[in-house]
Every structure is written in C-alpha cells, then in structure tokens.
Coordinates of C-alpha atoms in Angstrom, one line a residue:
K21 CA 88.5 100.1 117.4
S22 CA 88.1 103.8 117.0
L23 CA 90.3 103.8 113.9
C24 CA 89.1 106.3 111.3
L25 CA 90.7 107.9 108.2
H26 CA 92.1 111.3 108.9
D27 CA 92.2 112.3 105.2
P28 CA 89.0 113.5 103.4
V29 CA 87.1 111.2 101.0
W30 CA 88.1 113.0 97.9
Y31 CA 91.8 112.2 98.7
D32 CA 91.1 108.5 99.4
H33 CA 89.3 107.1 96.4
L34 CA 90.5 103.7 95.1
P35 CA 91.7 103.3 91.5
Y36 CA 88.9 103.0 88.9
L37 CA 86.1 102.7 91.4
P38 CA 85.5 105.9 93.6
F39 CA 83.5 105.9 96.7
P40 CA 79.8 106.7 96.3
D41 CA 78.7 110.4 96.5
N42 CA 77.1 109.8 99.9
W43 CA 80.3 108.4 101.5
P44 CA 81.3 110.2 104.7
V45 CA 84.2 112.7 104.6
F46 CA 86.1 110.6 107.1
A47 CA 85.4 106.9 106.8
P48 CA 85.6 104.5 109.8
K49 CA 87.6 101.4 109.5
D50 CA 84.7 98.9 109.3
K51 CA 83.3 100.9 106.4
I52 CA 86.7 100.8 104.6
G53 CA 87.0 97.1 105.4
D54 CA 83.6 96.3 103.8
W55 CA 84.5 98.5 100.8
L56 CA 87.8 96.6 100.2
E57 CA 86.0 93.2 100.4
M58 CA 83.5 94.4 97.8
Y59 CA 86.3 96.0 95.7
T60 CA 88.2 92.7 95.3
K61 CA 85.0 91.0 94.1
V62 CA 83.7 93.7 91.7
M63 CA 87.2 94.3 90.3
E64 CA 87.7 90.5 89.9
L65 CA 91.0 90.6 91.7
N66 CA 92.8 87.3 92.3
Y67 CA 92.9 88.0 96.0
W68 CA 93.9 85.4 98.6
S69 CA 92.8 85.9 102.2
S70 CA 93.8 83.7 105.1
T71 CA 97.3 83.4 103.5
T72 CA 100.7 83.9 105.1
V73 CA 103.9 84.4 103.2
E74 CA 106.6 82.2 104.9
S75 CA 109.6 82.9 102.7
A76 CA 110.8 83.9 99.3
S77 CA 114.0 83.2 97.3
F78 CA 115.1 84.1 93.8
D79 CA 115.9 81.2 91.4
E80 CA 118.7 82.7 89.2
A81 CA 118.6 79.8 86.7
A82 CA 114.9 79.9 86.2
G83 CA 114.6 83.7 86.4
H84 CA 111.7 83.7 88.9
W85 CA 110.9 83.8 92.6
D86 CA 110.0 80.9 94.7
V87 CA 107.5 82.1 97.3
Q88 CA 106.3 79.8 100.0
V89 CA 102.9 80.5 101.4
T90 CA 100.4 78.9 103.8
R91 CA 96.8 79.3 102.6
D92 CA 94.1 77.9 104.9
G93 CA 96.6 75.6 106.4
E94 CA 97.9 74.3 103.1
R95 CA 101.6 74.9 102.1
L96 CA 102.0 76.1 98.5
T97 CA 104.9 77.4 96.4
L98 CA 104.3 80.2 93.9
H99 CA 106.7 81.1 91.1
P100 CA 106.1 84.8 90.1
T101 CA 108.5 86.5 87.7
E102 CA 108.1 89.8 89.6
L103 CA 107.6 90.1 93.3
V104 CA 106.0 93.2 94.8
F105 CA 106.1 94.0 98.5
A106 CA 102.9 95.9 98.9
T107 CA 103.3 96.0 102.7
G108 CA 102.8 99.7 103.2
M109 CA 105.6 102.2 103.9
S110 CA 106.5 100.8 107.3
G111 CA 108.3 97.7 108.5
K112 CA 107.9 95.7 111.7
A113 CA 106.8 97.4 114.9
R114 CA 109.7 99.2 116.7
M115 CA 109.6 97.9 120.2
P116 CA 111.9 99.8 122.5
Q117 CA 114.1 98.1 125.1
F118 CA 114.1 99.8 128.4
P119 CA 115.7 98.5 131.6
G120 CA 113.1 96.9 133.8
M121 CA 110.7 95.9 131.1
D122 CA 111.1 92.3 132.3
R123 CA 110.2 93.1 135.9
F124 CA 107.1 95.3 135.2
R125 CA 104.1 93.4 136.5
G126 CA 101.5 95.1 134.4
E127 CA 100.7 94.7 130.7
Q128 CA 102.9 96.0 127.9
Q129 CA 102.1 96.2 124.2
H130 CA 103.2 98.0 121.0
S131 CA 100.5 100.3 119.6
S132 CA 100.0 98.0 116.7
A133 CA 98.9 95.3 119.1
H134 CA 96.6 97.5 121.2
P135 CA 93.2 95.7 121.4
G136 CA 91.2 98.8 122.2
P137 CA 90.2 100.6 125.4
E138 CA 87.4 98.5 126.8
A139 CA 89.5 96.4 129.2
Y140 CA 91.3 99.4 130.8
R141 CA 88.5 101.3 132.5
D142 CA 89.8 102.8 135.8
K143 CA 93.3 101.5 134.9
K144 CA 96.4 103.7 134.9
V145 CA 97.8 103.7 131.4
V146 CA 101.1 105.3 130.2
V147 CA 101.4 105.8 126.4
V148 CA 105.0 106.3 125.3
G149 CA 104.9 108.5 122.2
S150 CA 103.1 111.6 121.0
N151 CA 102.3 111.2 117.3
N152 CA 99.1 109.9 115.5
S153 CA 98.8 106.5 117.1
A154 CA 99.6 107.8 120.6
H155 CA 97.0 110.6 120.4
D156 CA 94.3 108.3 119.0
I157 CA 94.9 105.6 121.7
C158 CA 95.0 108.2 124.5
A159 CA 91.7 109.7 123.4
A160 CA 90.0 106.3 123.1
L161 CA 91.3 105.2 126.5
W162 CA 90.2 108.5 128.2
E163 CA 86.7 108.2 126.6
N164 CA 86.4 104.7 128.2
G165 CA 87.4 105.8 131.7
A166 CA 91.1 105.1 131.9
D167 CA 93.6 107.4 133.7
V168 CA 95.9 108.2 130.8
T169 CA 99.4 109.8 130.6
M170 CA 101.1 110.6 127.4
V171 CA 104.9 110.6 127.4
Q172 CA 106.4 113.0 124.9
R173 CA 110.0 112.3 124.2
S174 CA 110.5 114.7 121.3
S175 CA 108.5 117.5 119.6
T176 CA 105.5 116.8 117.4
L177 CA 103.9 118.5 114.5
V178 CA 100.2 119.0 115.2
V179 CA 97.7 120.4 112.7
R180 CA 94.0 120.6 113.2
S181 CA 91.9 118.5 110.8
E182 CA 90.0 121.6 109.8
A183 CA 93.2 123.3 108.8
V184 CA 94.3 120.3 106.7
L185 CA 90.9 120.4 104.9
Q186 CA 91.4 124.1 104.2
S187 CA 94.9 123.5 102.8
M188 CA 93.5 120.8 100.4
A189 CA 90.4 122.8 99.4
G190 CA 91.7 123.7 95.9
T191 CA 92.5 120.1 95.0
Y192 CA 90.7 117.5 97.1
S193 CA 87.3 118.8 98.2
E194 CA 83.7 119.0 97.2
A195 CA 84.3 122.6 95.9
A196 CA 87.3 121.4 93.9
V197 CA 85.2 118.7 92.2
A198 CA 82.5 121.2 91.4
A199 CA 85.1 123.5 89.8
G200 CA 86.3 120.7 87.6
T201 CA 89.3 119.4 89.6
T202 CA 88.5 115.7 89.8
T203 CA 90.6 113.4 92.0
A204 CA 92.5 112.2 89.0
R205 CA 93.4 115.7 87.9
A206 CA 94.3 116.6 91.5
D207 CA 96.7 113.6 91.5
L208 CA 98.4 114.9 88.4
V209 CA 98.7 118.4 89.9
G210 CA 100.4 117.0 93.0
A211 CA 102.7 114.6 91.1
S212 CA 103.8 117.5 88.8
V213 CA 105.6 119.3 91.6
P214 CA 109.3 118.1 91.9
M215 CA 110.1 116.9 95.5
A216 CA 112.9 119.5 95.6
L217 CA 110.3 122.3 95.3
L218 CA 107.6 120.9 97.5
G219 CA 108.9 122.6 100.6
R220 CA 108.8 126.0 98.9
F221 CA 105.0 125.5 98.3
Q222 CA 104.3 124.0 101.8
K223 CA 106.1 126.5 104.0
P224 CA 103.7 129.4 103.3
V225 CA 100.7 127.0 104.0
Y226 CA 102.1 126.2 107.5
D227 CA 103.1 129.8 108.2
R228 CA 99.5 130.7 107.6
I229 CA 98.2 127.9 109.8
R230 CA 100.4 128.9 112.6
V231 CA 98.9 132.4 112.6
Q232 CA 95.4 131.2 112.0
D233 CA 95.5 128.7 114.9
A234 CA 97.7 130.6 117.2
D235 CA 95.3 130.2 120.2
F236 CA 95.2 126.5 119.6
Y237 CA 98.9 126.2 119.7
A238 CA 99.2 128.5 122.7
R239 CA 97.0 126.2 124.7
L240 CA 99.0 123.2 123.8
E241 CA 102.3 124.9 124.7
A242 CA 100.8 126.1 127.9
A243 CA 100.2 122.5 128.8
G244 CA 103.9 121.7 128.2
F245 CA 103.5 120.1 124.8
A246 CA 106.5 120.6 122.5
L247 CA 105.6 121.6 119.0
D248 CA 107.4 121.8 115.7
F249 CA 106.5 122.3 112.1
G250 CA 109.3 120.3 110.6
E251 CA 113.0 121.1 110.9
D252 CA 112.7 123.7 108.1
D253 CA 109.0 124.7 108.9
T254 CA 107.7 122.9 105.8
G255 CA 104.9 121.1 107.6
M256 CA 103.3 117.7 107.6
S257 CA 103.5 116.7 103.9
L258 CA 107.3 116.9 104.0
K259 CA 107.5 115.1 107.3
Y260 CA 105.4 112.3 105.8
L261 CA 107.5 112.0 102.7
R262 CA 110.8 112.2 104.6
R263 CA 110.1 109.9 107.6
G264 CA 106.4 108.9 107.6
S265 CA 106.1 110.0 111.3
G266 CA 106.4 112.9 113.7
Y267 CA 103.0 114.4 113.3
Y268 CA 99.3 114.3 114.5
I269 CA 96.2 115.5 112.6
D270 CA 94.1 116.7 115.5
V271 CA 90.6 115.2 115.6
G272 CA 90.1 116.0 119.3
A273 CA 93.0 114.5 121.3
S274 CA 94.9 117.7 121.4
G275 CA 92.1 119.4 123.4
L276 CA 92.3 116.6 125.9
V277 CA 96.1 117.2 126.3
A278 CA 95.6 121.0 126.5
D279 CA 93.0 120.8 129.3
G280 CA 94.7 118.1 131.2
S281 CA 92.2 115.3 130.7
V282 CA 95.1 113.3 129.2
A283 CA 98.1 114.0 131.4
L284 CA 101.4 115.0 129.7
A285 CA 104.9 114.0 130.8
R286 CA 108.0 115.1 129.0
G287 CA 111.3 113.3 128.8
Q288 CA 113.1 110.1 128.0
V289 CA 112.2 106.8 129.6
Q290 CA 114.9 105.7 132.0
E291 CA 113.5 102.4 133.2
L292 CA 110.4 100.5 134.3
T293 CA 109.8 99.3 137.9
E294 CA 107.3 96.7 139.0
D295 CA 104.5 99.2 138.7
A296 CA 105.7 102.4 137.0
V297 CA 107.5 104.1 134.1
V298 CA 110.4 106.2 135.4
L299 CA 111.6 109.1 133.3
A300 CA 115.2 110.5 133.1
D301 CA 114.4 113.3 135.6
G302 CA 113.2 110.7 138.2
T303 CA 109.4 111.2 137.6
A304 CA 107.6 107.9 138.3
L305 CA 104.4 107.3 136.3
P306 CA 102.3 104.5 137.9
A307 CA 101.0 102.1 135.3
D308 CA 98.8 99.1 134.9
L309 CA 99.4 99.2 131.1
V310 CA 102.2 100.6 129.0
V311 CA 101.5 101.2 125.3
Y312 CA 104.6 101.8 123.2
A313 CA 103.5 104.1 120.3
T314 CA 107.1 104.1 119.1
G315 CA 106.7 103.6 115.4
Y316 CA 108.0 101.1 112.9
E317 CA 111.3 99.9 111.4
P318 CA 112.2 100.6 107.7
A319 CA 110.1 98.6 105.3
N320 CA 113.1 96.6 103.9
G321 CA 112.9 94.7 107.1
W322 CA 110.2 92.6 105.5
V323 CA 112.7 91.6 102.8
A324 CA 115.2 90.6 105.5
D325 CA 112.6 88.4 107.2
L326 CA 111.2 86.8 104.1
V327 CA 114.2 86.6 101.8
D328 CA 117.4 87.4 103.7
Q329 CA 119.4 90.2 105.2
E330 CA 121.8 90.4 102.3
T331 CA 119.0 91.1 99.8
A332 CA 117.5 93.7 102.2
D333 CA 120.9 95.5 102.4
R334 CA 121.2 95.3 98.6
L335 CA 117.8 96.9 98.3
G336 CA 118.5 99.6 100.9
R337 CA 116.0 101.8 102.8
V338 CA 112.5 102.2 101.6
W339 CA 110.8 105.6 101.8
G340 CA 112.3 109.0 102.4
L341 CA 114.0 111.6 100.2
G342 CA 117.5 111.9 101.6
S343 CA 116.7 115.3 103.1
G344 CA 119.3 115.0 105.9
T345 CA 116.5 115.6 108.5
T346 CA 115.6 113.4 111.4
G347 CA 114.7 109.9 110.2
D348 CA 115.7 110.7 106.6
P349 CA 119.5 110.5 106.3
G350 CA 121.1 112.0 103.2
P351 CA 122.4 112.2 100.5
W352 CA 119.5 113.7 98.6
E353 CA 117.7 111.1 96.4
G354 CA 115.4 113.5 94.5
E355 CA 112.4 111.2 94.8
L356 CA 111.1 108.6 97.2
R357 CA 113.5 105.7 97.8
N358 CA 112.7 102.3 96.2
V359 CA 109.0 102.7 95.8
W360 CA 107.1 102.3 92.5
K361 CA 110.3 101.9 90.4
P362 CA 113.1 99.5 89.7
T363 CA 115.3 98.7 92.7
A364 CA 118.8 97.4 93.1
V365 CA 117.3 93.9 93.3
P366 CA 116.0 93.0 89.9
Q367 CA 112.4 91.7 89.7
L368 CA 111.7 93.0 93.3
W369 CA 109.5 96.0 93.8
F370 CA 108.0 98.1 96.6
H371 CA 104.5 99.7 96.7
G372 CA 103.2 101.8 99.6
G373 CA 102.0 105.1 100.9
N374 CA 98.7 106.5 101.9
L375 CA 95.6 105.8 99.8
A376 CA 96.2 108.8 97.5
L377 CA 99.8 108.0 96.7
S378 CA 99.0 104.3 96.3
R379 CA 96.1 105.1 94.0
H380 CA 98.1 107.3 91.7
Y381 CA 101.5 105.6 91.6
S382 CA 100.1 102.1 91.4
L383 CA 99.3 103.1 87.7
Y384 CA 103.0 103.7 87.0
L385 CA 104.1 100.5 88.8
A386 CA 101.5 98.5 86.9
L387 CA 102.7 99.9 83.5
Q388 CA 106.2 98.9 84.3
L389 CA 105.2 95.4 85.2
K390 CA 103.0 95.1 82.1
A391 CA 105.9 96.3 79.9
R392 CA 108.2 93.6 81.3
Y393 CA 105.6 90.8 80.7
E394 CA 105.1 92.1 77.1
G395 CA 108.9 92.2 76.5
I396 CA 108.9 96.0 75.9
P397 CA 112.3 97.5 76.8
T398 CA 112.1 99.9 79.7
P399 CA 115.7 100.9 80.2
V400 CA 116.6 102.7 83.4
S401 CA 119.3 105.3 82.8
E402 CA 121.0 105.0 86.2
R403 CA 120.1 103.1 89.2
A404 CA 120.2 105.0 92.4
P405 CA 123.2 103.9 94.7
V406 CA 122.3 102.2 98.0
H407 CA 123.5 104.6 100.7
H408 CA 121.5 103.2 103.7
P409 CA 121.2 99.4 103.7
R410 CA 119.5 99.4 107.1

C-alpha cells in the first residue's frame, strides 16, 4: 500500500502524453493507477480489463496465434498475427523451498502477495531478502508497529534517492528541461550509448557517490549490512540491465537498518521450525509472518505457462546482456535479450522494462509491427543464438 515510484517524474512520462507540470516528483501508486485509466480512454486504446489469458498456440497453417481468454466470465478466442508479451521484465514469483516450511504455524507469503502492514502490528515478521521490495516492506511494517527482521543472504547495492537524482540531473530533471533537454531528447542520449560502453560511463558516477556518501555507507556497514556496487563497481544501472535485481534506492529504510529499528540478520536460511526461521549458523528468528522477498523467475516462464515449455526454451531467457555476472550468464549478447526485437519464435515478441525504457523502446517495437502489417520487408541480418533456454 505504500508503493511509490522511486524514479523522478521526468524519467517516467508515458508516450505522447506527459504528466502535468504539477505532478509530484515521486508519484504514489494510486495516482499512477488513476493516470493509466485516464490514459487508456484519452488515447483511445482498445484495452480490456477483467480479462485473463488462459493459453496461446500458434496455427502454422493459418499463420496466426489462437489466444484463449476469459473476459468478465466469458470465454473468447482471439486470432492475432503477432503476439506481444508485455508482462514486464520478470516472470513468476520465485518462492524458495526451505525445509520446515510445511510445519511453520505462522503465515508465509511472497513479497508480491504481501497485503500491506496493517494486520501485523505487534507481530514478529522476518523478511527474507534485502533488495527494493524487502526494504520497502520492512519500512512499512516498522511504521505500523511490527517487530521486523531483515535477512540479508548476499550483498546489496544501495544508493540514496538524492544521489540518484543528482546523477540524472543532466538528463532527467527540471533543470535539464529548462536547459532544453526534453525527456524525448534525454531518451535518445541514453539510447545512443552502446551497452558495451555503459559501464565506462557509470563507474565514475558510483566512485563519486561512494565518496560523497561515505558516512551513509559507514553507518550501514557498522550495522552489519553487506554492500556492493556491482561486481565491477559499475553501479545500479548495469545491475538493472544485467539482472533486474540486487539493489535498493534508499527512501528511508536504510536509516532504519542502520539504527537498528529494523533488525538485520546475515546468512542463508537453513530451515523453518513451528515458530521461527533458522539460519545456517543456528540463529533462530522468531516469526509470526515470513515474507519471501526473493525475486522472480525469468520472463520466458510466462511463455512456458501460456504456450508450452518447448516454445519457452526456443525463445530463451528474456532480459540481461550476457555479462557473465551474477544472474546474467554469458556469452555477451551486446544488447538486451529478446526484448523489443524479433525473437527465435516468429511472430512472438517481448516488451518490458521500467517506464523510461518502455516509453522509448515501445516506439521501435511499434514500428516493427507496423512494417509487418504493411508488408514492408524488415530483414534481420542474424538472429541471436539461444544460449540459455531457462
């Protein structure tokens, strides 16, 4: 319920219809929800709510997809020529399997199913994870009177929101707009940097942030929090493009960890007992609720569920650069895997990313789809091989 964008407004405009000038810098979820509803009407989008996709299969003879949906309780079959999975950059919730989960008497939930903090006042809550979702959930629970412990299993990149804003000041800010750098121009500036060179630009930014916020990081480390700045010190943007996880933009929760308001435990989960989470070193963390902020599976899992596993494997992983770092196995791809471009499965596409990437690259995806409907040849010189089916 406390969900709020961590990116500034200039970075988050929607295509063709920017937010009003009086929009807040960080928009809360209800405001974004209202805007999206209005957007579909004003832009005259053929948008179906209350609709679930049940399955999809490709009809080779007819050259189109058969997509089974349920809309307001009615079963329908759609026959699109092109099928786009605009399901974000993540797949299904990654729910870990620890010994003893079946005997734990309290409540367990993945972070994606967390209903909010109100029901957990005076309860003992253990949050497994230490990235964005874990921090946000811990902070909201603490604010509502819960006794919260964060379990950090591996190091996390943390950067203060103010530092992020400063790093974006030349492209996405009020000052940038005043200087003539509109959001559209900033998008082109960002897209003009080859992925192979991006780390060279980002490392000095994070070297500067580490010095600038040295006291902030010292307090976190003194509390026992394990920090990193990417495996090659290239910072958050590269972590996002490589794996889409492993970081937290601090909007207050880091202070709670640093001063002990949110307790911190380090280590791997060994098992659950009837009333506690037990770490590998034997530490027992009493719990009424365990929240697993453990991330998501690769996005091609949606294809496995809705089409079949063979098609998902033929498509391969979605997202990542092939950097050979944690969560992003090589070989090097040179660009993001399988998004906004032809895939190894003809007539199947993926669209995803944050609001900025979705805004800019949706234009390229739309042009490719339009060309196909108009019969304009758009040859692809070489399809990328599928190295990682799952």
